[in-house]
PDB file of C-alpha atoms in Angstrom:
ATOM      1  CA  UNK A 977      63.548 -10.255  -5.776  1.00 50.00           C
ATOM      2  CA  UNK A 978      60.326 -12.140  -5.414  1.00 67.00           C
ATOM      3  CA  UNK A 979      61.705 -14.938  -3.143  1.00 77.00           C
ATOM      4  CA  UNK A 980      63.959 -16.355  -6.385  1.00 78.00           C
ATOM      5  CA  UNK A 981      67.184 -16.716  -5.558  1.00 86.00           C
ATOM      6  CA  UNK A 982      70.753 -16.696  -7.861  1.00 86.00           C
ATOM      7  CA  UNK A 983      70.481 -20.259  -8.914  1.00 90.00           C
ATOM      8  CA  UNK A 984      66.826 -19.753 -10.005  1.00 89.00           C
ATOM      9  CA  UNK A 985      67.054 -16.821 -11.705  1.00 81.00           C
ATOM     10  CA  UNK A 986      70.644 -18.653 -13.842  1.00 86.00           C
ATOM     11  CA  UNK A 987      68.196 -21.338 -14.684  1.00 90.00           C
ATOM     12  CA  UNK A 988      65.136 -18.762 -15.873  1.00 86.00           C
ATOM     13  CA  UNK A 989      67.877 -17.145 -17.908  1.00 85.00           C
ATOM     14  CA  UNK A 990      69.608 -19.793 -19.771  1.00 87.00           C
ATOM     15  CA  UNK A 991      65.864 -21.020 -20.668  1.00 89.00           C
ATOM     16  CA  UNK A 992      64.838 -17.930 -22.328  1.00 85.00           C
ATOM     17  CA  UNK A 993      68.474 -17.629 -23.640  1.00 85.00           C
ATOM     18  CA  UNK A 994      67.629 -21.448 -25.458  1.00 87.00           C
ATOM     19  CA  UNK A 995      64.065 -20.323 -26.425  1.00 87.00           C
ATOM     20  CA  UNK A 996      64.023 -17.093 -27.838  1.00 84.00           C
ATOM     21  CA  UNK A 997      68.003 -17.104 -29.035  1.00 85.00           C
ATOM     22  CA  UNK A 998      70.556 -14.295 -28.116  1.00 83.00           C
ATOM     23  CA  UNK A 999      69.359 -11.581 -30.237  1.00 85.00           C
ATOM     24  CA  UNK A1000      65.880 -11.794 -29.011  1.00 87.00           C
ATOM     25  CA  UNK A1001      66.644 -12.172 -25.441  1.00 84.00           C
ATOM     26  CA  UNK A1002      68.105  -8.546 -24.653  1.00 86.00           C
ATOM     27  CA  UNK A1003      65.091  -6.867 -26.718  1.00 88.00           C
ATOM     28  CA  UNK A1004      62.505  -8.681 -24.613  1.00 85.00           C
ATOM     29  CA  UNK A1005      64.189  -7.785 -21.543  1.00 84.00           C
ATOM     30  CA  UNK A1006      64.488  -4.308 -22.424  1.00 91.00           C
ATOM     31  CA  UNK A1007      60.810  -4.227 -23.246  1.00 91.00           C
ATOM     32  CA  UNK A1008      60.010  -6.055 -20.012  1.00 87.00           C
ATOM     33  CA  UNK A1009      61.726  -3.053 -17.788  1.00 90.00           C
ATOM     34  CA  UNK A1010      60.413  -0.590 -19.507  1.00 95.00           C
ATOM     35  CA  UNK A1011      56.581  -2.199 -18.812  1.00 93.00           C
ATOM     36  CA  UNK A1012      57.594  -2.773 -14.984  1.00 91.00           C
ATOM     37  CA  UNK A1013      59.116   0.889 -15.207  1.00 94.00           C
ATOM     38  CA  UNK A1014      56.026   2.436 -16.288  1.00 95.00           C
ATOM     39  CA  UNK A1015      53.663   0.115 -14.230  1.00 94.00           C
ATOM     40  CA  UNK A1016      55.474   1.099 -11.022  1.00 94.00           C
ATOM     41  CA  UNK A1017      55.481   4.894 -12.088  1.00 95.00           C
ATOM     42  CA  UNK A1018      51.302   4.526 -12.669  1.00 95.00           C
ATOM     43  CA  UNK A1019      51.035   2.575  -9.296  1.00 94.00           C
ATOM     44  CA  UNK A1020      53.425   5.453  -7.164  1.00 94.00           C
ATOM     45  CA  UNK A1021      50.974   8.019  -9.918  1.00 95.00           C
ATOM     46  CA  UNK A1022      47.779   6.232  -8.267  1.00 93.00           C
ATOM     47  CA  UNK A1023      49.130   5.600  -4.486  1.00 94.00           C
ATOM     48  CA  UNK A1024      50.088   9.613  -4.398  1.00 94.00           C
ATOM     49  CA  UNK A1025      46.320  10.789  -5.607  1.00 93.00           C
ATOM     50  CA  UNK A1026      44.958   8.154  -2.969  1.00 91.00           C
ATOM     51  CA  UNK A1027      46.745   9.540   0.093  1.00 90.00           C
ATOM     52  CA  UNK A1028      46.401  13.303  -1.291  1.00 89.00           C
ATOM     53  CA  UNK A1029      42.480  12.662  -1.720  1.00 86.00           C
ATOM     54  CA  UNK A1030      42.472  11.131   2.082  1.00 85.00           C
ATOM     55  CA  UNK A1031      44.287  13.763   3.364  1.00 83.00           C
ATOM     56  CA  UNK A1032      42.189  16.208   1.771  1.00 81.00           C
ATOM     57  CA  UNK A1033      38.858  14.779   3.112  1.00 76.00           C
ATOM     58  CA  UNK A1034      40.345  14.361   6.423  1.00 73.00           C
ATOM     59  CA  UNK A1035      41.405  17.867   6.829  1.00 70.00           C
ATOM     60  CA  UNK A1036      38.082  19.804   5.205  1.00 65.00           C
ATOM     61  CA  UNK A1037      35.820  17.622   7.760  1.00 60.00           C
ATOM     62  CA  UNK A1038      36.268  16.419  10.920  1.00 58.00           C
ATOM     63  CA  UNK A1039      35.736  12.689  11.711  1.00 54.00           C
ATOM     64  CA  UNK A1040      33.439  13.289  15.066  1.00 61.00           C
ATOM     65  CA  UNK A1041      31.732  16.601  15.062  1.00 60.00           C
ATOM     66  CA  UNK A1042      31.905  18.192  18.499  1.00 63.00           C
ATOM     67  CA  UNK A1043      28.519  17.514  20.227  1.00 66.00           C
ATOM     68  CA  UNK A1044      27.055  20.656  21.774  1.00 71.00           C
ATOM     69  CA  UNK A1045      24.472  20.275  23.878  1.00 72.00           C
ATOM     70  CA  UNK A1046      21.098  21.816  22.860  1.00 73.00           C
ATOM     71  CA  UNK A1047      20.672  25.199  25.344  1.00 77.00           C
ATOM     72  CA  UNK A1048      18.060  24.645  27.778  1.00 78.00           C
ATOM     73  CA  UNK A1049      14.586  25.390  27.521  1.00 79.00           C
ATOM     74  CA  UNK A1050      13.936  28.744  29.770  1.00 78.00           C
ATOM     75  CA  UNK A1051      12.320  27.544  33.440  1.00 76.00           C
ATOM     76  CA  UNK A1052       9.052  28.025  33.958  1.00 74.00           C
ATOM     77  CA  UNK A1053       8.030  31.717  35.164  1.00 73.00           C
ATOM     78  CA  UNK A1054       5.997  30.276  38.893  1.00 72.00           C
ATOM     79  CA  UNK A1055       2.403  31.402  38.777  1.00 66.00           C
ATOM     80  CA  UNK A1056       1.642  33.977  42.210  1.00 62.00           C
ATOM     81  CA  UNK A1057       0.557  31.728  45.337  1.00 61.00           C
ATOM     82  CA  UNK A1058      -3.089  31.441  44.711  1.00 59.00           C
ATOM     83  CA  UNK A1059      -5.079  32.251  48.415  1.00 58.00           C
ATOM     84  CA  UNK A1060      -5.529  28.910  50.332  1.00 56.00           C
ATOM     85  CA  UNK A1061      -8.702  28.198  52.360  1.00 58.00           C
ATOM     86  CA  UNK A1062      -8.151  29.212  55.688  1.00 60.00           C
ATOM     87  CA  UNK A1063     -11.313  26.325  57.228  1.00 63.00           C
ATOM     88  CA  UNK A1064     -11.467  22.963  56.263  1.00 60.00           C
ATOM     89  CA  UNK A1065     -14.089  22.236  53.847  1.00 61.00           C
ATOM     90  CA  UNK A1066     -17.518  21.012  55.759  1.00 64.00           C
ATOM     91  CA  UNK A1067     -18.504  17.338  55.617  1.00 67.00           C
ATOM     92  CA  UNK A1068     -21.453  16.058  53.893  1.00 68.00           C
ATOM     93  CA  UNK A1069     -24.197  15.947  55.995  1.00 69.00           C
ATOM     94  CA  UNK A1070     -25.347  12.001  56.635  1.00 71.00           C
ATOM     95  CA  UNK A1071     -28.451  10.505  56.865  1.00 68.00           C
ATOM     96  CA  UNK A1072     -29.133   8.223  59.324  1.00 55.00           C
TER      97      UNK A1072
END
């Protein structure tokens, strides 16, 4: 409990025993469990809406959306074979 061991806790006891007095004592230790009661029920309260929330958001989205690759554009319809020139094309006449 908190790393204190018997001897520790004897010692914390008889203190508040000699401080507060016997009929004190046993009323602020019943108040003090009922606080640590209720703080541990709010913490379990907050812990459960924590995990429920990520649970939640983990199942209504997915962390990596599936990549789909765009569809590719449509090929090029080839224009008909335009009529090459059956003779070379003259040289330039040259002066000289």
């Amino acid at each position: 409990m908190f790393g204190i061991g018997m001897t520790e806790l004897m010692v914390i006891f008889v203190i508040g025993l000699v401080v507060l007095g016997p009929k004190r004592l046993p009323e602020l230790a019943r108040t003090l469990g009922k606080s640590l009661a209720e703080f541990r029920r709010a913490s379990n309260d907050l812990r459960r809406e924590f995990m429920n929330a990520t649970e939640e958001a983990d199942l209504s989205t997915p962390l990596i959306a599936q990549h789909t690759p765009p569809p590719a554009p449509p090929a090029p319809a080839t224009p008909p074979a335009a009529s090459a020139p059956t003779t070379a094309p003259a040289d330039p006449p040259r002066d000289g």
